[in-house]
Coordinates of C-alpha atoms in Angstrom, one line a residue:
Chain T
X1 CA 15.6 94.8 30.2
X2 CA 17.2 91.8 29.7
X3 CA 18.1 89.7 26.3
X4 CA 18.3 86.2 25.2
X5 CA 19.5 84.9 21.4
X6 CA 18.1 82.2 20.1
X7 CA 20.0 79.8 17.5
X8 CA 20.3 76.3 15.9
X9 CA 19.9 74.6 12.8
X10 CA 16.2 74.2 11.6
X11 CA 13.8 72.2 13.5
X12 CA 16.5 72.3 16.4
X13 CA 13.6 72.7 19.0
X14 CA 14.2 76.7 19.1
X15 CA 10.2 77.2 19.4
X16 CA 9.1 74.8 21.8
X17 CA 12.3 76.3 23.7
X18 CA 11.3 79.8 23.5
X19 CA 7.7 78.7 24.2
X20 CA 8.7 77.1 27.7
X21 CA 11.4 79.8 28.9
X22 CA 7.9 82.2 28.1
X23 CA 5.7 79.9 30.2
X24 CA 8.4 79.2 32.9
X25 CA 8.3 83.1 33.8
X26 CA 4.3 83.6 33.2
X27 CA 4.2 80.5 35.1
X28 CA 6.1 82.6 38.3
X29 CA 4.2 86.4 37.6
X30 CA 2.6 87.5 34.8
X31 CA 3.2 91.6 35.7
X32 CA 7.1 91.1 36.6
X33 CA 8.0 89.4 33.5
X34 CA 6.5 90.6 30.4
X35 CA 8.5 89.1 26.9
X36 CA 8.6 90.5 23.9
X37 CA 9.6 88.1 21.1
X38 CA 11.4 88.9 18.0
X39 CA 11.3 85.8 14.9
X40 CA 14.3 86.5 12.2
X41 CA 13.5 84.1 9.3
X42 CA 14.6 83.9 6.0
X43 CA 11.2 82.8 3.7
X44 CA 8.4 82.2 5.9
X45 CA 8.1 81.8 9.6
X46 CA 4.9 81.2 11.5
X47 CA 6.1 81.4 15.1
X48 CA 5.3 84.8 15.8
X49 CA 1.7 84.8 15.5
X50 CA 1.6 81.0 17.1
X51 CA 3.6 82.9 20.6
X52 CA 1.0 86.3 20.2
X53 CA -2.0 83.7 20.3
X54 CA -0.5 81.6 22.6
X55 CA 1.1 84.0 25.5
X56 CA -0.6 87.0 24.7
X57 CA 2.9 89.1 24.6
X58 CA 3.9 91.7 21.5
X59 CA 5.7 89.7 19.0
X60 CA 7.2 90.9 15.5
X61 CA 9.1 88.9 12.5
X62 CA 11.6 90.1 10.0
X63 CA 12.2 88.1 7.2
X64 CA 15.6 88.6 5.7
X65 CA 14.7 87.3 2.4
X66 CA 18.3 87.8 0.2
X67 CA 20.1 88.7 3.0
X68 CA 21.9 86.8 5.4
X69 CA 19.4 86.0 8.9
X70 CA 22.2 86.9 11.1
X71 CA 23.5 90.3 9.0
X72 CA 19.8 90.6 8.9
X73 CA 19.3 90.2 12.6
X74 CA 22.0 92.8 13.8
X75 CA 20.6 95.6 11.4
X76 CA 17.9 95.3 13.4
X77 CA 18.6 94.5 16.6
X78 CA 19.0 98.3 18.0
X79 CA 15.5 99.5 17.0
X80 CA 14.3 95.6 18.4
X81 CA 15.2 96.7 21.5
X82 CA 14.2 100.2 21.7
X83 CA 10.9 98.5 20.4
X84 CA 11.0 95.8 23.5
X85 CA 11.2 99.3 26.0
X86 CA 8.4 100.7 24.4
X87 CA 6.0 98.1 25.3
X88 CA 7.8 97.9 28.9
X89 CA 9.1 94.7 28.7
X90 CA 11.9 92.7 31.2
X91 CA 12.9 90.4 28.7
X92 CA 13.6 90.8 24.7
X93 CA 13.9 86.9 23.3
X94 CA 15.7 87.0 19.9
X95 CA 14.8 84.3 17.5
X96 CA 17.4 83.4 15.1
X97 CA 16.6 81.1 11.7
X98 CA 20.3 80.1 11.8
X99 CA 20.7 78.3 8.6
X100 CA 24.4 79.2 7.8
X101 CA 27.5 78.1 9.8
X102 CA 29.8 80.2 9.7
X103 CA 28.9 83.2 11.7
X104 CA 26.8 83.6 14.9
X105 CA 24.1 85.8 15.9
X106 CA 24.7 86.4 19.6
X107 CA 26.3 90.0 20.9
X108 CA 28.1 91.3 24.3
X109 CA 25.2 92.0 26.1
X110 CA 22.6 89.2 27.2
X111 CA 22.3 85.5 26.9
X112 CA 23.2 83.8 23.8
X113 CA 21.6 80.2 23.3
X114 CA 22.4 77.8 20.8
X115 CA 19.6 75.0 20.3
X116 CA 21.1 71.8 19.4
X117 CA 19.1 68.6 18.7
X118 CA 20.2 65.3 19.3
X119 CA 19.0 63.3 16.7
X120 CA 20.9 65.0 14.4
X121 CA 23.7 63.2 15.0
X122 CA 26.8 63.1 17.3
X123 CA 29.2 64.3 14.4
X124 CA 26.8 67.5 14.1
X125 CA 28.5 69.7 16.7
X126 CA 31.6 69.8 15.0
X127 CA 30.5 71.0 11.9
X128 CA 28.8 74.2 13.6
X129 CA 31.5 76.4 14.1
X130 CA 30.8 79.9 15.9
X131 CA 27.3 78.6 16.7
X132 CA 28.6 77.1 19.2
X133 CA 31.9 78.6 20.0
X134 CA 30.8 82.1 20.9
X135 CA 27.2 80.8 22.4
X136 CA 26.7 80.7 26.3
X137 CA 24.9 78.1 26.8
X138 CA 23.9 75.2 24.8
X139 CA 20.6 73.5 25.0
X140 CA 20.4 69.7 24.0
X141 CA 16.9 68.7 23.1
X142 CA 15.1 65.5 22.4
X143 CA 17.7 63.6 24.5
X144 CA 14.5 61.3 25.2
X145 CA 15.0 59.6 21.5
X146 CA 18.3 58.8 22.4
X147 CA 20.5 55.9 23.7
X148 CA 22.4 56.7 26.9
X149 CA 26.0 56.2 24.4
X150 CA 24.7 58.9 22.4
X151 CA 23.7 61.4 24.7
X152 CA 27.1 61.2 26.1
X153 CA 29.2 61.3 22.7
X154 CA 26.8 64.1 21.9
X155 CA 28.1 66.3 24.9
X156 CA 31.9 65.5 24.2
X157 CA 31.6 66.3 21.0
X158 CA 30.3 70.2 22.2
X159 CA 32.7 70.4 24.8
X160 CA 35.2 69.9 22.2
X161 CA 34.5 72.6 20.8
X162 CA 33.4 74.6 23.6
X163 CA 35.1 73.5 26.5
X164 CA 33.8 76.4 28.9
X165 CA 29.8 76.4 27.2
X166 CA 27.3 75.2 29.8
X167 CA 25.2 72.4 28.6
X168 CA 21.5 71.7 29.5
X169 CA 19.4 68.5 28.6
X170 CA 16.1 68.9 28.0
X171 CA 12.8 66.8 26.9
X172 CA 11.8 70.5 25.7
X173 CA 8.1 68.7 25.0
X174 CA 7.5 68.0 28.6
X175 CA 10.2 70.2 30.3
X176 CA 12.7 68.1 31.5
X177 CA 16.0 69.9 32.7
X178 CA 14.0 73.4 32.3
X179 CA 15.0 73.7 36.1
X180 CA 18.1 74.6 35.1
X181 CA 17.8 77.2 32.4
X182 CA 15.2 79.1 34.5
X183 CA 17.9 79.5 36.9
X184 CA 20.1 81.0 34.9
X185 CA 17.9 83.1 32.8
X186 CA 16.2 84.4 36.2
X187 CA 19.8 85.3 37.1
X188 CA 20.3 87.3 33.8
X189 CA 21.1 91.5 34.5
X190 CA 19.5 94.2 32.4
X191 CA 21.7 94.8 29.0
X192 CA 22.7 98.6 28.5
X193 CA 22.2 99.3 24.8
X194 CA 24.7 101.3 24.1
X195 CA 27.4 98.5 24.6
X196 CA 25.5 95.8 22.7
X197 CA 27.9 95.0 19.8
X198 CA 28.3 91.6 17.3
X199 CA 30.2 89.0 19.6
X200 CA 31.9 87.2 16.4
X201 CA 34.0 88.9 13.6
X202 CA 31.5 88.6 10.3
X203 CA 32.5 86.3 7.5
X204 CA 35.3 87.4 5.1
X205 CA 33.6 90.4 3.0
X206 CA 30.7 89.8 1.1
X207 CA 31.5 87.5 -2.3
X208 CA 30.5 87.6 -5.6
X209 CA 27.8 85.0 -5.3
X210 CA 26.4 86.9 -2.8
X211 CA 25.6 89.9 -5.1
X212 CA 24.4 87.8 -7.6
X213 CA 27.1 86.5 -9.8
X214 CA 26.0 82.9 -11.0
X215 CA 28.2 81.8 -13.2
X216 CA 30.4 78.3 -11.5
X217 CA 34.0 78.4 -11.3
X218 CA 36.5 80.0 -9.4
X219 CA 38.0 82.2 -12.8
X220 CA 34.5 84.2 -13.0
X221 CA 34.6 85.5 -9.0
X222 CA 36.8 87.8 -7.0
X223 CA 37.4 88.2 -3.6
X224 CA 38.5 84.5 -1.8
X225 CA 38.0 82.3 -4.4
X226 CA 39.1 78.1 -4.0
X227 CA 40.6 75.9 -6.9
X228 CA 39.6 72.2 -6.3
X229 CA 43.4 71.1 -6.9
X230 CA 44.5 73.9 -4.2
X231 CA 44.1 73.5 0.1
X232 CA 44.3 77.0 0.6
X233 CA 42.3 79.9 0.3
X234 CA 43.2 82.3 -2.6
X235 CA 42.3 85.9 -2.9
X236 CA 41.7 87.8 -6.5
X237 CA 41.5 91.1 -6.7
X238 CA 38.7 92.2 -9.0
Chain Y
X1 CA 29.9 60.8 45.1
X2 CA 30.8 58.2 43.0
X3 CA 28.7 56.0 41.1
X4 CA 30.3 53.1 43.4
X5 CA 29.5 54.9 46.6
X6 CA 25.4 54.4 45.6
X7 CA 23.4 52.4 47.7
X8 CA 20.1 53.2 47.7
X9 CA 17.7 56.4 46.8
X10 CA 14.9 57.5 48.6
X11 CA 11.5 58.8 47.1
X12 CA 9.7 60.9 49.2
X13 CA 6.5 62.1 48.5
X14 CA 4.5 64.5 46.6
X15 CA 1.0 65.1 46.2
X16 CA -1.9 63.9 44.4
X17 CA -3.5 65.3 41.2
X18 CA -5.9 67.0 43.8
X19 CA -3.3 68.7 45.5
X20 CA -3.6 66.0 48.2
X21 CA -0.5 65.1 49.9
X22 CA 0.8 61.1 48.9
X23 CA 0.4 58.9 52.0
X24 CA 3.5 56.6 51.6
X25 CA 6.1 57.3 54.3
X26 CA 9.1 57.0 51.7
X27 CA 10.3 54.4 49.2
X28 CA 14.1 52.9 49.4
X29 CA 15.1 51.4 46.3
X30 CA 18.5 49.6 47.3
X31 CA 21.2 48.3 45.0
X32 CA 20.6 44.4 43.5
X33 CA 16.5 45.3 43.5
X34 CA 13.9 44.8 40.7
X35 CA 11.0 47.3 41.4
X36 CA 7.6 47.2 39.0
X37 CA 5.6 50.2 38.7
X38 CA 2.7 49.0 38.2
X39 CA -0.7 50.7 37.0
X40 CA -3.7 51.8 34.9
X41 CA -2.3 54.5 31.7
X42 CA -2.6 58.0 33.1
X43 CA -1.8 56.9 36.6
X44 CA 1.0 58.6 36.8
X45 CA 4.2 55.6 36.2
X46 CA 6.1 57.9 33.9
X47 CA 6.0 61.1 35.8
X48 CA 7.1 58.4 38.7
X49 CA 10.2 57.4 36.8
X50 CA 10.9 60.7 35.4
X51 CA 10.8 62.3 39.1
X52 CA 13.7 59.4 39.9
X53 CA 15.9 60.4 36.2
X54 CA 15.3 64.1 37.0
X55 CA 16.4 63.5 40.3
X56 CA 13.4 65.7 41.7
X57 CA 13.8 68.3 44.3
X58 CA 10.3 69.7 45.0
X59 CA 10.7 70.8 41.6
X60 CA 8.2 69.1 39.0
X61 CA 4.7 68.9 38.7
X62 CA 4.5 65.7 41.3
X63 CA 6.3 67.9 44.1
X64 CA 8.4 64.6 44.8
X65 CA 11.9 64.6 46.2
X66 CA 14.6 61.7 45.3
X67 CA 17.7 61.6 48.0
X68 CA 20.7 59.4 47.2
X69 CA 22.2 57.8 49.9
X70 CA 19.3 59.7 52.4
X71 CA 20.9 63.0 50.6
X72 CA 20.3 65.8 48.0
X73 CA 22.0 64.5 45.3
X74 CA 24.6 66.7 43.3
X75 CA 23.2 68.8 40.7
X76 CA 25.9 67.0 37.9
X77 CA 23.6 63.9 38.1
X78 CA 21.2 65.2 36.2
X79 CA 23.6 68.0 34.1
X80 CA 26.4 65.9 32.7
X81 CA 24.9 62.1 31.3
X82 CA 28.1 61.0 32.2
X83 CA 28.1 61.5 35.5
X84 CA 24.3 60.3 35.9
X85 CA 23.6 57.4 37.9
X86 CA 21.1 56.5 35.9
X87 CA 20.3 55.2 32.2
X88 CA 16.5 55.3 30.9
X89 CA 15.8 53.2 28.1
X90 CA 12.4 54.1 26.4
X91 CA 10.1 52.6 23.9
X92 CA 11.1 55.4 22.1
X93 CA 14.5 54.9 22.7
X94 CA 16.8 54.4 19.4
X95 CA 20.4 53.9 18.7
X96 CA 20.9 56.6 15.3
X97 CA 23.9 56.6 14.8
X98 CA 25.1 54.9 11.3
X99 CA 27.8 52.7 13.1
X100 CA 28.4 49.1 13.4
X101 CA 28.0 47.7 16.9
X102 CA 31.5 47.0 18.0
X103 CA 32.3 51.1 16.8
X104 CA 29.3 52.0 18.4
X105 CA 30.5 50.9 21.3
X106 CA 34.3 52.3 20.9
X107 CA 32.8 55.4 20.7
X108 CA 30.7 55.3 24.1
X109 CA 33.7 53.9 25.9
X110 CA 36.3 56.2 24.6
X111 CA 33.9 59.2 25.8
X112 CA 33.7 57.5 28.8
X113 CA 38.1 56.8 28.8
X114 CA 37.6 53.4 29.2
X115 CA 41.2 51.3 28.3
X116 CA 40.1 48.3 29.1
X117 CA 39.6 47.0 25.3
X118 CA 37.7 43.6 26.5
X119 CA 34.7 45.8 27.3
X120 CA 33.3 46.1 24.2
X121 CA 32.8 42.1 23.6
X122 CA 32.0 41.4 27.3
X123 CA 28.9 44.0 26.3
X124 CA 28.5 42.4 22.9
X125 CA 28.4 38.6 24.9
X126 CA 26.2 40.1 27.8
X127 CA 23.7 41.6 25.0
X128 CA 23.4 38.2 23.7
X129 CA 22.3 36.4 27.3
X130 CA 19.1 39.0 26.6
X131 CA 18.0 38.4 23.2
X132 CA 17.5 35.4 20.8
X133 CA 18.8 36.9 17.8
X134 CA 22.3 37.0 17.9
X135 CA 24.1 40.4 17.6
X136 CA 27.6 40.5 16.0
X137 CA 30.4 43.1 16.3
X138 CA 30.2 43.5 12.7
X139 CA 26.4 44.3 12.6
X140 CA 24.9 48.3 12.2
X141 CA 23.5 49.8 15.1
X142 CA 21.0 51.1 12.9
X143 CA 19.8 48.0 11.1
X144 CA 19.6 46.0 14.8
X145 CA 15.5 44.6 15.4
X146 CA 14.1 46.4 18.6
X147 CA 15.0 43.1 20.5
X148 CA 18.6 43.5 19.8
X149 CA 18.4 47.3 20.2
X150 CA 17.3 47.3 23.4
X151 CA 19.5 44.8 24.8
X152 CA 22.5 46.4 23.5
X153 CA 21.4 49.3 25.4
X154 CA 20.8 47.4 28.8
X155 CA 23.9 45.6 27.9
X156 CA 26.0 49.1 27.1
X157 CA 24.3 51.0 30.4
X158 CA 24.9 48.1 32.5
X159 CA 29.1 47.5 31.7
X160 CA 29.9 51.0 29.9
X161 CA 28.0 53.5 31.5
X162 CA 28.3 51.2 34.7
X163 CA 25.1 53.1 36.0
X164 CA 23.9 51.4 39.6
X165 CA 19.9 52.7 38.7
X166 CA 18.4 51.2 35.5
X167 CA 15.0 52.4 34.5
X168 CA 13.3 50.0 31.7
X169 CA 10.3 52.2 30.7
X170 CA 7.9 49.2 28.8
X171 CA 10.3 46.8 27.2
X172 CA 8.1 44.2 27.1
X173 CA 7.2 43.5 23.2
X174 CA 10.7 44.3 22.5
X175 CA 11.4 40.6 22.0
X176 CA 14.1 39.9 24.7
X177 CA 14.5 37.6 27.9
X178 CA 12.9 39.3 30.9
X179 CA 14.0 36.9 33.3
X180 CA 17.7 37.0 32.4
X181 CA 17.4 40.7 32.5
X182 CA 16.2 40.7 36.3
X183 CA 19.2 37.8 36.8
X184 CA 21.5 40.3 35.7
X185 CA 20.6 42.8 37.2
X186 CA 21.1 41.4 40.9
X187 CA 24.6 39.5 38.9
X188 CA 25.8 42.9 38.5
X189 CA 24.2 44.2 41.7
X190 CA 22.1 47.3 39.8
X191 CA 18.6 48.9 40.7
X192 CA 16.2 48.0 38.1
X193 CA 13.1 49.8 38.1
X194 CA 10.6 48.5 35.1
X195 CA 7.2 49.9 34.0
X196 CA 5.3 47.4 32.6
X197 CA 2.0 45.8 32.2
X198 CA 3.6 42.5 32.1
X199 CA 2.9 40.2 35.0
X200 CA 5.8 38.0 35.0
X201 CA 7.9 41.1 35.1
X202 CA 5.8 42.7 38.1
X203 CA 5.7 39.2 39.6
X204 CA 9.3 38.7 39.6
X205 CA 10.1 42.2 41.1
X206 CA 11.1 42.4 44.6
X207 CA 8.8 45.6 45.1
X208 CA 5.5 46.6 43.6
X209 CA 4.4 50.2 43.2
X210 CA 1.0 50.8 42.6
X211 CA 0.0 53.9 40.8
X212 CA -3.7 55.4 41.0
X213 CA -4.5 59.0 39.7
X214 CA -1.4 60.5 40.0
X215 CA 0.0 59.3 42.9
X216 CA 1.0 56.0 44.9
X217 CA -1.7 53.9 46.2
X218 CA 0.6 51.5 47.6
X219 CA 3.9 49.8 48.1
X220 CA 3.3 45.8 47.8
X221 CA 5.9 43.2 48.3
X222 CA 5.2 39.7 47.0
X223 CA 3.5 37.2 48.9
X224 CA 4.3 33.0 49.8
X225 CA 1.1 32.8 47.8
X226 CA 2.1 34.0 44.9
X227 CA 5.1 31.9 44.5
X228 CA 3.0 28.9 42.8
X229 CA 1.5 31.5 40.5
X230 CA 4.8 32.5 40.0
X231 CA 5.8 29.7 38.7
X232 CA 2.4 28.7 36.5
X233 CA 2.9 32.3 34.5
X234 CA 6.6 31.4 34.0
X235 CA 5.7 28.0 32.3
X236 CA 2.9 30.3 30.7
X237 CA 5.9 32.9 29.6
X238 CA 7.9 29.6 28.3
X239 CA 5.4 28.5 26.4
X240 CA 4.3 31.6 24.2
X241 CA 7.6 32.4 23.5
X242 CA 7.6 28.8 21.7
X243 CA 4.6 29.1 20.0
X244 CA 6.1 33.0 18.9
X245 CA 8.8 31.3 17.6
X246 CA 7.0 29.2 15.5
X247 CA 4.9 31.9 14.2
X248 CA 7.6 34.2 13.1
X249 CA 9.4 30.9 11.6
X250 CA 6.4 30.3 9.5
X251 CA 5.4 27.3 11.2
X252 CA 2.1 25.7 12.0
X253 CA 1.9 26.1 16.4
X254 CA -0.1 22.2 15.8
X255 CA 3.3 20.9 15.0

């Protein structure tokens, strides 16, 4: 079986991505690729049951509520795939809400994605971080509401800080550029599951405001704590 | 390939929405031409230009193929927007970012590692043959009208991104100076190809295609004939734009 990871900022296009990748290969046989779809969300996510009507294939969503979607997403992600097997599937497409920065959901095995859109500005790609470091490919949609300046700047600006990602444009509404990522995603090989591990080291240890701590200012945490007059990080032991 | 090693591209045919073959031969488009597609809505004009942006191999729902140079064109074309021969500028086509015009166009030029620093008011001064409100350096991209806007755009595709194919999908109502557009286009020796419902636009073009369910229904090159038209419509064109002006100046079209 093989495995794609999905993630991008909210309303990055990760959907209507996921929904043509589906209808590419149901497009080519439905019997040789059969998807199961897995939706990690934080609140509320919808996309699960609109796929299941849509495509007919299995689909399932976690909701991650106080944890982090990513930690979220990689507790899961064995039984997710031992799930996928079960209902005989070629291809296990991974979902991520991806709403914080600093870490990345995408592991050793498979195809990780990372959904950019390109309205969001051509500064964006540089505040993302692992997102799109450690993804595979990079999927630019909406390039269609763009000027031509733009949609060049944008792709710099990923390259810089991912010179060896591969980078596909696409109108993911009507398909444009699809071409491409079929390609590549007809070319993927099966994962083995025993070697599937987190491609990016987590974030530095879990902090106090993470457990619930609400009060502001650096004196009432631990762990790595910032001053405003300070650059650099400070640890305090508890 | 380099972009200054284009000369033409060829569009050969797909089929119809029956699943009919298209009975045109093949279309050149060649370097210093205006081409007009030309057609009812639904007949198929955008999937037409989009077949030439994608560079089509067989490979969308048209089943058209585009060959550069009587080629298969490099896949980078259509992968890397810097290397595309080709700039699309939409309706729905908008310049976001909160920059002002002469940064705006830094930007797109250092990308592109441009040094030549004249560029960006050569763009600015060519911008201005195409629209009647002026655009200065100093202005935001974002607050520019949709005249200005999209003649930045032809302006910025047509000396920055140097691109030898063009592809104006419905400028029309966009407020700027068809004509002077087409006159630039054969000054700088570029491909336009325009969608339009606009006759002066189809009129002036060197090549007409018409689109009918789908698929071509036919290749037509202007005739003497038309040439008095021609020039009736441009007087036409001439006129309205007066009598627009006085309307958005808040004057009576009597005086």
């Amino acid at each position: 079986m093989r495995l794609i990871i999905v993630a991008g900022p909210p309303s990055a296009g990760k959907t209507t991505l996921t929904r043509q990748i589906i209808n590419g290969l149901q497009n080519k046989s439905k019997n040789k690729n059969k998807v199961s779809y897995l939706k990690i969300d934080v609140v509320r996510a919808f996309e699960d049951e609109e796929l299941k009507k849509e495509f007919g294939i299995p689909t399932k969503k976690i909701y991650s509520g106080d944890l982090c979607p990513d930690h979220a997403g990689i507790m899961v992600l064995r039984d997710a795939v031992v799930w996928a097997e079960e209902n005989e599937s070629d291809l296990l497409i991974v979902e991520s809400a991806g709403l914080c920065l600093r870490c990345s959901p995408y592991v050793t095995e498979g195809l990780g994605i990372v959904v950019l859109s390109a309205i969001s500005g051509t500064n964006t790609p540089l505040k993302m971080g692992p997102m799109i470091t450690l993804a595979d490919l990079a999927v630019v949609t909406k390039i269609d509401l763009i000027s031509q300046a733009e949609r060049e700047v944008f792709r710099e600006k990923i390259k810089e800080v991912n010179g060896n990602i591969d980078i596909i444009e696409t109108n993911a509404l009507q398909g444009t550029g699809m071409r491409y990522l079929m390609r590549i995603v007809d070319s993927l090989s099966d994962i083995d599951k025993e070697k599937v591990m987190l491609k990016g080291e987590p974030p530095l240890g879990v902090c106090t405001i993470c457990i619930g701590k609400k009060d502001i200012g650096w004196q009432n945490h631990f762990g790595v704590i910032r001053r405003l007059k300070d650059a650099d990080y400070l640890y305090r032991g508890d | 390939m380099k972009h200054a090693e284009i000369e033409e591209i060829t569009i050969l045919p797909g089929r119809k929405k029956d699943g009919e073959a298209e009975d045109f031969g093949s279309i050149v488009i060649t370097l210093g031409e205006t081409i007009s597609i030309v057609g009812p809505t639904g007949s198929g004009k955008s999937a037409f230009i989009n077949d030439i942006e994608m560079f089509a191999q067989h490979d969308t729902v048209t089943g058209r193929t585009i060959l550069v140079n009587g080629e298969h064109p490099p896949e980078e074309y259509v992968r890397d927007p810097s290397k595309k021969p080709i700039a699309s500028i939409t309706q729905n086509t908008q310049c976001l970012a909160d920059l002002l015009v002469k940064n705006f166009l830094e930007m797109h030029a250092r990308a592109r590692k441009m040094v030549d620093c004249e560029v960006i008011q050569k763009t600015i001064d060519l911008a201005n043959e195409f629209t009647g409100e002026k655009i200065l350096p100093g202005m935001k991209v974002t607050e520019l009208s949709g005249g200005q806007t999209r003649a930045l755009m032809i302006a910025d595709a047509t000396l920055i991104s140097n691109t030898p194919i063009i592809l104006l999908d419905e400028i029309e109502n966009a407020g700027i100076f068809k004509d002077r557009v087409i006159e630039c286009v054969k000054r700088f020796r570029k491909a336009v190809v325009f969608v339009t419902h606009d006759p002066l636009i189809a009129l002036l073009s060197d090549k007409r295609i018409v689109m009918k369910n789908g698929a071509v229904e036919k290749v037509l090159t202007p005739k003497e004939e038309e040439k008095p038209i021609l020039k009736r419509i441009m007087l036409m064109d001439k006129r309205m734009d007066v009598i627009r002006e006085k309307i958005r100046q808040g004057e009576s079209i009597c005086d």
